[in-house]
Coordinates of C-alpha atoms in Angstrom, one line a residue:
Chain A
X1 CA 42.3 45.8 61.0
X2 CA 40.5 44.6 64.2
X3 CA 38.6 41.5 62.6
X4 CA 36.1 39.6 65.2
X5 CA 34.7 36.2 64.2
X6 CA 31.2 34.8 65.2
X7 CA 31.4 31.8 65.4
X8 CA 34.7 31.5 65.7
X9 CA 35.7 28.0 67.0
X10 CA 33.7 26.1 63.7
X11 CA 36.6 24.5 61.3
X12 CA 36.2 27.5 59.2
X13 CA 36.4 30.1 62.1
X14 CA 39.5 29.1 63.2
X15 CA 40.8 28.6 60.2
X16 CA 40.5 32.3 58.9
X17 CA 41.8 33.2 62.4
X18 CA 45.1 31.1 61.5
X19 CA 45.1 33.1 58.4
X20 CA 44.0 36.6 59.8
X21 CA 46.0 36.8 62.9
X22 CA 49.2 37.1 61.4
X23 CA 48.2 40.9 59.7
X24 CA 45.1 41.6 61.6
X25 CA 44.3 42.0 65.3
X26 CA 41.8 39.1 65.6
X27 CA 38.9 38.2 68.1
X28 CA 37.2 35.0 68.0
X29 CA 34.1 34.9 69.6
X30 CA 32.1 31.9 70.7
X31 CA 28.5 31.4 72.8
X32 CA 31.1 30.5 75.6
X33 CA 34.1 32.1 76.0
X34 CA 35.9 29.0 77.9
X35 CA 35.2 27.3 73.9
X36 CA 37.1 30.8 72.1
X37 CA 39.7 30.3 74.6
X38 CA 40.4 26.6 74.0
X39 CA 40.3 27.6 70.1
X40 CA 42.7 30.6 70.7
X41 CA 45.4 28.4 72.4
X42 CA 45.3 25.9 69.7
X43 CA 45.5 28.5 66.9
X44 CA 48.1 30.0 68.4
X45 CA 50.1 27.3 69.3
X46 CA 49.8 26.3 65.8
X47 CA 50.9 29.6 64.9
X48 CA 54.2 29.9 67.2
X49 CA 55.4 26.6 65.8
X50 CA 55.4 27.6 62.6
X51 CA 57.2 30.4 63.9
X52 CA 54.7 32.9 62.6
X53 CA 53.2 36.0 64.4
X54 CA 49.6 36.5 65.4
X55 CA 47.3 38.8 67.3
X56 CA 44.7 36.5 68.5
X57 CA 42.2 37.2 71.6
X58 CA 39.1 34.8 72.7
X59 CA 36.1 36.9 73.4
X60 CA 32.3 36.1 73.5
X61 CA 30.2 37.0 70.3
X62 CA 29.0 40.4 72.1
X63 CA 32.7 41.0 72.9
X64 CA 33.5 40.7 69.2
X65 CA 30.8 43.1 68.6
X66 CA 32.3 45.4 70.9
X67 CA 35.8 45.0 69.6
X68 CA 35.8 44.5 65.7
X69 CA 35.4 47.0 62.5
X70 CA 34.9 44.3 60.7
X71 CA 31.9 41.2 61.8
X72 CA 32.7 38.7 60.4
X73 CA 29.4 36.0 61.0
X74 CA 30.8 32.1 60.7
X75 CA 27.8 30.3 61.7
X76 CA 25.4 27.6 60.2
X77 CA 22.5 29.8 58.3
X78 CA 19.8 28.1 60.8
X79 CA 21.6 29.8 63.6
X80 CA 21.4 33.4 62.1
X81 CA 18.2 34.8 63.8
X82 CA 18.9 33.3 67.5
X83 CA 22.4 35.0 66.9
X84 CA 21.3 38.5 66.4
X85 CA 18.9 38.6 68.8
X86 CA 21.6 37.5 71.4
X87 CA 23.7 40.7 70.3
X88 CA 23.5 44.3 70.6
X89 CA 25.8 47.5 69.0
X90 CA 25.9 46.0 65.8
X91 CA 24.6 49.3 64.0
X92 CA 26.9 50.8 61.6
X93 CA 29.3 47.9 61.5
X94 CA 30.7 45.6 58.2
X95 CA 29.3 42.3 58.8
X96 CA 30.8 39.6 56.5
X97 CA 28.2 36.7 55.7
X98 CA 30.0 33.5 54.6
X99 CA 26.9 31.5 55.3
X100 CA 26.0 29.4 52.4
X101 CA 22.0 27.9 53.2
X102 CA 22.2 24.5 52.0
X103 CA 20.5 21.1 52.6
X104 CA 22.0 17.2 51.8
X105 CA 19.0 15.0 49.5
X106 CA 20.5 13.2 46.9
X107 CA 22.7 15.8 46.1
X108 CA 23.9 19.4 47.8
X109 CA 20.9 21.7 47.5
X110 CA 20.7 25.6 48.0
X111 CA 18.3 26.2 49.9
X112 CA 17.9 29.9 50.7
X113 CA 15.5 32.0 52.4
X114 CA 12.6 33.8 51.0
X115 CA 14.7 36.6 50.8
X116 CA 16.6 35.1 48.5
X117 CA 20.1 34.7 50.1
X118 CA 21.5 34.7 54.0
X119 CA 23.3 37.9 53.1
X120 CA 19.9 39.8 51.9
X121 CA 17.8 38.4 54.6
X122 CA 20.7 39.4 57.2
X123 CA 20.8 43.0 55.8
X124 CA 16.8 43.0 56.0
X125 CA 17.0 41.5 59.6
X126 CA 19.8 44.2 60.6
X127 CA 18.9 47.1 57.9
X128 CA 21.7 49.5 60.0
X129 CA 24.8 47.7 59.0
X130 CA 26.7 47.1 56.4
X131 CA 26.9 43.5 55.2
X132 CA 29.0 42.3 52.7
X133 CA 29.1 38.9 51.4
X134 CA 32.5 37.4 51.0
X135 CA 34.3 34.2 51.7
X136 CA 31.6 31.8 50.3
X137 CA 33.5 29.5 48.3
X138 CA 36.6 28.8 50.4
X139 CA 37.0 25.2 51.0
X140 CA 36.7 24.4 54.2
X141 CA 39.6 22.0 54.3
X142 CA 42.2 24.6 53.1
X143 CA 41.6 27.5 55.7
X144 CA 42.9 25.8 58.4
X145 CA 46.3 24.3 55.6
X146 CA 48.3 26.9 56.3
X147 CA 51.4 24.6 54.3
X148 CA 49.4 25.7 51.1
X149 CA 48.7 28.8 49.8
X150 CA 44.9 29.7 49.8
X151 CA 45.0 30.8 45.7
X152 CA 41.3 31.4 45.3
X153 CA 39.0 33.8 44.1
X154 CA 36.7 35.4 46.4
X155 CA 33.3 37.0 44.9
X156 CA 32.7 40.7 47.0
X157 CA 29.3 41.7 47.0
X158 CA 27.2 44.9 48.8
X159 CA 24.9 47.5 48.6
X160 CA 27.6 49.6 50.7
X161 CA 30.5 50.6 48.7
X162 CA 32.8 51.7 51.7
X163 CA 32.4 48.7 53.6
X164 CA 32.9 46.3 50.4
X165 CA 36.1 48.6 49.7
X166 CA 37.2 47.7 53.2
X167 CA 36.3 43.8 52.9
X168 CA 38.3 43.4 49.7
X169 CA 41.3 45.0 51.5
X170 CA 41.1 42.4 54.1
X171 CA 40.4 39.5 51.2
X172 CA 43.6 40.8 49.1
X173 CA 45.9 40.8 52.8
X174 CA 45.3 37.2 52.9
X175 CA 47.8 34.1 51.6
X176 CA 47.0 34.8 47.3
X177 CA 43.4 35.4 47.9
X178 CA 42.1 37.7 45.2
X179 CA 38.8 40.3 46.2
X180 CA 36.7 40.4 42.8
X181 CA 33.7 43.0 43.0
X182 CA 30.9 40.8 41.8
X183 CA 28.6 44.2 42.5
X184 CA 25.5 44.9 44.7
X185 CA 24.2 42.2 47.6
X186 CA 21.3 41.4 44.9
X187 CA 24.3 38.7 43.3
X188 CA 24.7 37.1 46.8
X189 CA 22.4 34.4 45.6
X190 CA 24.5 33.1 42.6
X191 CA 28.0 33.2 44.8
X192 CA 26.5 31.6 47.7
X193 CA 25.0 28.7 45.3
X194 CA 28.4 27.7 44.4
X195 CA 29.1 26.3 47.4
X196 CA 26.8 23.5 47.2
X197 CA 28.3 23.8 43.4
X198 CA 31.2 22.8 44.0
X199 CA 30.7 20.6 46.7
X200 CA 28.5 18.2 44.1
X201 CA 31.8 18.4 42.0
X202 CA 33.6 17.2 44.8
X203 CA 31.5 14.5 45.1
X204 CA 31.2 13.5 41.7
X205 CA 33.9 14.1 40.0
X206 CA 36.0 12.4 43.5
X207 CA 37.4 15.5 44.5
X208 CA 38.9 17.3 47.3
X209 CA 38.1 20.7 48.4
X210 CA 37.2 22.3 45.9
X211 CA 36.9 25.8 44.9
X212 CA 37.2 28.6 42.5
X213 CA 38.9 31.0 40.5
X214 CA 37.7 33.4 37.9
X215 CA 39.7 34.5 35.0
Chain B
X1 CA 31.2 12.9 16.9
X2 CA 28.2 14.5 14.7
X3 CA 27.3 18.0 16.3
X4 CA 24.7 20.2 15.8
X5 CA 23.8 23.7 16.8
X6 CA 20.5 25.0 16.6
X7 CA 20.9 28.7 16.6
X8 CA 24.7 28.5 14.7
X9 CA 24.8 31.8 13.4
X10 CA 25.0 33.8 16.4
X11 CA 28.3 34.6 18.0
X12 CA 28.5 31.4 20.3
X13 CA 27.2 29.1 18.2
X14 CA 29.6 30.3 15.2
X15 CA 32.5 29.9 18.2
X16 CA 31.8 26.7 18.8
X17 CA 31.2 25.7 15.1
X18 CA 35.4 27.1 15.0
X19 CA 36.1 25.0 18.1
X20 CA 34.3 21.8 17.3
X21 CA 34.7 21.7 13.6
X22 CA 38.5 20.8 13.8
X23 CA 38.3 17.3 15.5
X24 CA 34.0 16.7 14.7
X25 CA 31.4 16.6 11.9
X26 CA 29.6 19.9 12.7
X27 CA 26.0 20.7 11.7
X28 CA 25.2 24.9 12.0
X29 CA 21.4 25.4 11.8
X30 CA 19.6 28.4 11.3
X31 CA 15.9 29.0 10.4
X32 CA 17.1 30.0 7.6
X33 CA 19.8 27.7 5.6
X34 CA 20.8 30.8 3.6
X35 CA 22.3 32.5 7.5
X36 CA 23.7 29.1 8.1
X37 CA 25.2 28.9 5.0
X38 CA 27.1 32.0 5.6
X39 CA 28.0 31.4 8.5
X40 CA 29.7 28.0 7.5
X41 CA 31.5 30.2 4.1
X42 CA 32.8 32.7 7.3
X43 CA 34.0 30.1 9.7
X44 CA 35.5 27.9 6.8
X45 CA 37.3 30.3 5.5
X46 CA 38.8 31.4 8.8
X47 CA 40.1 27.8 9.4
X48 CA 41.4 27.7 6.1
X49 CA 43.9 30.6 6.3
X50 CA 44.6 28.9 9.5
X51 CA 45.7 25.9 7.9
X52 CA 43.2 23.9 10.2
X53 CA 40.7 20.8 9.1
X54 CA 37.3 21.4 9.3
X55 CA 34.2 19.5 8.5
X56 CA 31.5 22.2 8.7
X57 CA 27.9 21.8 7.2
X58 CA 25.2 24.4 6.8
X59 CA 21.6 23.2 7.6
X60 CA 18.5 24.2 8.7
X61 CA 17.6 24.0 12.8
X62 CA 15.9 20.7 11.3
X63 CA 18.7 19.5 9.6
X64 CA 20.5 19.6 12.5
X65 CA 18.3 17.6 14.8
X66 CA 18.4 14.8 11.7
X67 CA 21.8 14.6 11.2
X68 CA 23.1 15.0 15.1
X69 CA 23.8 12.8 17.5
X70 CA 24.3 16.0 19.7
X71 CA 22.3 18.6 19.6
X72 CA 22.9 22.5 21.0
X73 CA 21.0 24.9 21.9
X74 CA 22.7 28.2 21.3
X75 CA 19.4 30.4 21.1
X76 CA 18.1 33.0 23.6
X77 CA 16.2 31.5 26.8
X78 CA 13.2 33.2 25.4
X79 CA 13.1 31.7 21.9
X80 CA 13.3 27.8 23.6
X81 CA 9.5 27.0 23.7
X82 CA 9.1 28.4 19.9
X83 CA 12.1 26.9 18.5
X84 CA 11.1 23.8 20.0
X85 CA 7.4 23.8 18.4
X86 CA 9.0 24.5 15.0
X87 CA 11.2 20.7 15.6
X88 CA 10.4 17.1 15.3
X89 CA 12.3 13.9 16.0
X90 CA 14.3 15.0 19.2
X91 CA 13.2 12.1 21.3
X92 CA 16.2 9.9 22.3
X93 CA 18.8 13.0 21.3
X94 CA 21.5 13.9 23.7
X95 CA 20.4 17.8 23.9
X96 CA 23.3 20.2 25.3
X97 CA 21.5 23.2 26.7
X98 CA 24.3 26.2 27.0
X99 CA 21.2 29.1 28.0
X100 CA 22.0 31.0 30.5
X101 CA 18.0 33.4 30.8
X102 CA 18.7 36.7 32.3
X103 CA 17.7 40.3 32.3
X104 CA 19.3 43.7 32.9
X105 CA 18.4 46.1 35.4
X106 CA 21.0 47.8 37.3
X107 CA 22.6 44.7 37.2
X108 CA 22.5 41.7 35.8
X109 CA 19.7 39.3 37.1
X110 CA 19.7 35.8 36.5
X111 CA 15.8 35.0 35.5
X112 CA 15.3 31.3 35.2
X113 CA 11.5 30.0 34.0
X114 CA 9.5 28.6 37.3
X115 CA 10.3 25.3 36.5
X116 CA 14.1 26.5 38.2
X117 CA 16.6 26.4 35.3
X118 CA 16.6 26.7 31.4
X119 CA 18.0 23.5 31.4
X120 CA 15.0 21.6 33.8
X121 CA 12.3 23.5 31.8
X122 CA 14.1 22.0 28.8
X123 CA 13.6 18.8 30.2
X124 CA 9.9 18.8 31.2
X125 CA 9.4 20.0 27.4
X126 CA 11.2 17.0 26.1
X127 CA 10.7 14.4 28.6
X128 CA 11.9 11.8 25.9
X129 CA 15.1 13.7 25.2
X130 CA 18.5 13.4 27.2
X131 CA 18.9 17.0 28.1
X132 CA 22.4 17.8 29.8
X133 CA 23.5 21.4 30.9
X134 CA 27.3 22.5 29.6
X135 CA 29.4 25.3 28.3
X136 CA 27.1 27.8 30.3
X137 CA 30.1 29.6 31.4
X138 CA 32.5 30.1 28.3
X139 CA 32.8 34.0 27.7
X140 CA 31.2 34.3 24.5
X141 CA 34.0 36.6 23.5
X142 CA 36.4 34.0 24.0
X143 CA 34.8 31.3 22.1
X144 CA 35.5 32.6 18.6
X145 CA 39.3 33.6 19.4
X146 CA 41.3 31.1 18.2
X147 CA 44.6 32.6 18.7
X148 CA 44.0 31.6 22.7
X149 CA 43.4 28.6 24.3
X150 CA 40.2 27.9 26.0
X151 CA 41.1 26.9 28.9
X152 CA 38.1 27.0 31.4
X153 CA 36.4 24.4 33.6
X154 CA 33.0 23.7 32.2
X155 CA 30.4 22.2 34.3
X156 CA 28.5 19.1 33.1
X157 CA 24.9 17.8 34.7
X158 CA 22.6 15.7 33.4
X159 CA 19.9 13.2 34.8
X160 CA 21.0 10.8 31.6
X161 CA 24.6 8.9 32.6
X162 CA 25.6 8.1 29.1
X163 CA 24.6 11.5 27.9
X164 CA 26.4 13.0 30.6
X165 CA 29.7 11.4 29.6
X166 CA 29.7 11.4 25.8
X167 CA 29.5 15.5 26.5
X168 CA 32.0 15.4 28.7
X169 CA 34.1 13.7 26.2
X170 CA 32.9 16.5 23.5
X171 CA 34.1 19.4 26.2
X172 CA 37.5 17.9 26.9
X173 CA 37.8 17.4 22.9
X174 CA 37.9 21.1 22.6
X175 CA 41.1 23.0 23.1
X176 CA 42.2 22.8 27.0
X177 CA 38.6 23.2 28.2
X178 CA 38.0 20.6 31.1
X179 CA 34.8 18.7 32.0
X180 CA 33.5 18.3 35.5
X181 CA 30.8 16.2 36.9
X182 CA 28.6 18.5 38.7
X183 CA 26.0 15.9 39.2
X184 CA 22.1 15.6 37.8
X185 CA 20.2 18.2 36.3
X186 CA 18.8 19.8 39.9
X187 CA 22.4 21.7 40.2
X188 CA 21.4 23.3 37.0
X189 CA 20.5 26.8 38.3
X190 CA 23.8 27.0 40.2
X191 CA 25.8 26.8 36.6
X192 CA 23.1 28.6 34.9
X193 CA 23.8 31.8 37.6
X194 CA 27.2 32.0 37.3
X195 CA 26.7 33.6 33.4
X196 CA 24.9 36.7 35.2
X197 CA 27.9 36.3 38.1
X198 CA 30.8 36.8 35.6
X199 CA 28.9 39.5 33.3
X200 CA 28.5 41.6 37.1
X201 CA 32.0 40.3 38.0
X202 CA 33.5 41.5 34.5
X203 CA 31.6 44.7 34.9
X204 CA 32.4 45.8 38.5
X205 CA 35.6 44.8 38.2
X206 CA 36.3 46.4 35.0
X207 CA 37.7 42.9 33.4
X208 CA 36.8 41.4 30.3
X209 CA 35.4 38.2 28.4
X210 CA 35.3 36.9 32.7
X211 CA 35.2 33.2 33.3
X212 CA 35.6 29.9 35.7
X213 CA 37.7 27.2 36.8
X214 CA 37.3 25.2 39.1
X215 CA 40.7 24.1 41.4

């Protein structure tokens, strides 16, 4: 699949572009395409030392608009609105929200929008796509670990069953990552509140990257 | 330890009661001590043709709150405010809320009370009590079949440190289950939504008796 990343140059960006690009054609996308370059040449340097294949282009975020079936949006939550209003053609497309809205007090706190999730409100702000959420509780630290196998569960949620179909195939193409359809985008709340979930575990249970499985 | 469950006869509660019963003094409550007491003549005779201890004692919802030095709540979200009315003497008791308050529509909702979790709302009711949120997440089908480990990660908050730990030493007790710290009470509606999360999970996925761990 042609698979474009906003945001693409954040730990986690170029991390699912180390896994991606070794089965997908991959475009990573940054405000500044000098910064997707830069991230490109690292990844795949990476990559060719490993020996490993990968199809991996830098681009700016409109060029991964123009180039990707599937959108995948790797920013901070706070960045979503300035974001789309900086792109155009993104009717009809699958647009994969990671985002998980949090803020630090004494603890990790969801903190969503009124909508009641950054998947919801990015559907109501762009009510022509497709978005899916998927991806939300990936540590952060084992994206980019490509000497362990990323054996998680990743929830699947939409209101549009061809493009959740779709995202799942991608999920289940990469390292032992199993797709479960948690249902329609009105769950997204509960899968994006474990990340700030299970990043109080981490904390205070002294753990590392932690994340989930279902069973 | 000395255990009680308020609400013992239902399917969880009666799980538990087969759990907890091998390696603790368990109290089952009921409004009525007649349910309880059947409940306790079921479960005790399933451990029996086991071949398994048990220490199993039938009581009423009172009983259990004078005997315990853990109390559960295993009764619907709905029921809490009554059931607590109907009580005396909870002040200083470590209280284990396992509620989980959610509705059906097309799918299933979690609906916590305004005050943001079962658990918190539990809390502001008893301010004298040491309420901690655990084994929201056990399948409730799983709980009662003894011929399978559990072997789940349970998630343990509380506001109260020492209650805190002596439930996380009652989880890790039981079977293979394993405790984790997921920090004060706040993260409660996070655990809480993960119930209605593996009900959709299980249901769109076509899986059964769905739950977590945590890796």
């Amino acid at each position: 699949m042609k698979v474009g990343i906003i945001g693409g140059t954040g730990g986690i960006g170029q991390g699912m572009a180390l896994r991606l690009s070794q089965n997908h054609t991959v475009y990573i996308g940054s405000r500044k395409e000098e910064k997707a370059q830069a991230a490109c040449e690292m990844c795949g340097y990476a990559l060719k030392v490993l020996g490993l294949p990968f199809d991996l282009n830098p681009t700016t975020n409109q060029g991964v608009v123009d180039n990707s079936e599937i959108v995948v949006f790797s920013i901070p939550a706070e960045n979503l609105e300035r974001t789309i209003d900086s792109l155009t053609g993104l009717e009809g497309k699958i647009i994969v929200s990671l985002m998980n809205p949090m803020i630090r007090t004494d603890y990790f706190k969801y903190n969503p929008p009124e909508e009641g999730s950054a998947a919801i409100q990015l559907q109501k702000l762009l009510p022509d796509s497709k978005i899916v959420a998927a991806f939300n509780n990936i540590p952060a630290g084992k994206w980019q670990k490509l000497s362990e196998p990323l054996d998680y569960s990743v929830c699947v949620c939409s209101d549009h069953e061809d493009a959740k179909e779709k995202t799942m195939e991608l999920v289940n193409s990469i390292s032992e990552l199993e797709a479960v359809n948690a249902g329609p985008l009105a769950v997204s709340p509960y899968i994006e509140a474990i990340t700030p979930l299970v990043i109080n575990i981490a904390r205070f249970s002294k753990k590392r990257d932690v994340g989930v499985y279902f069973k």
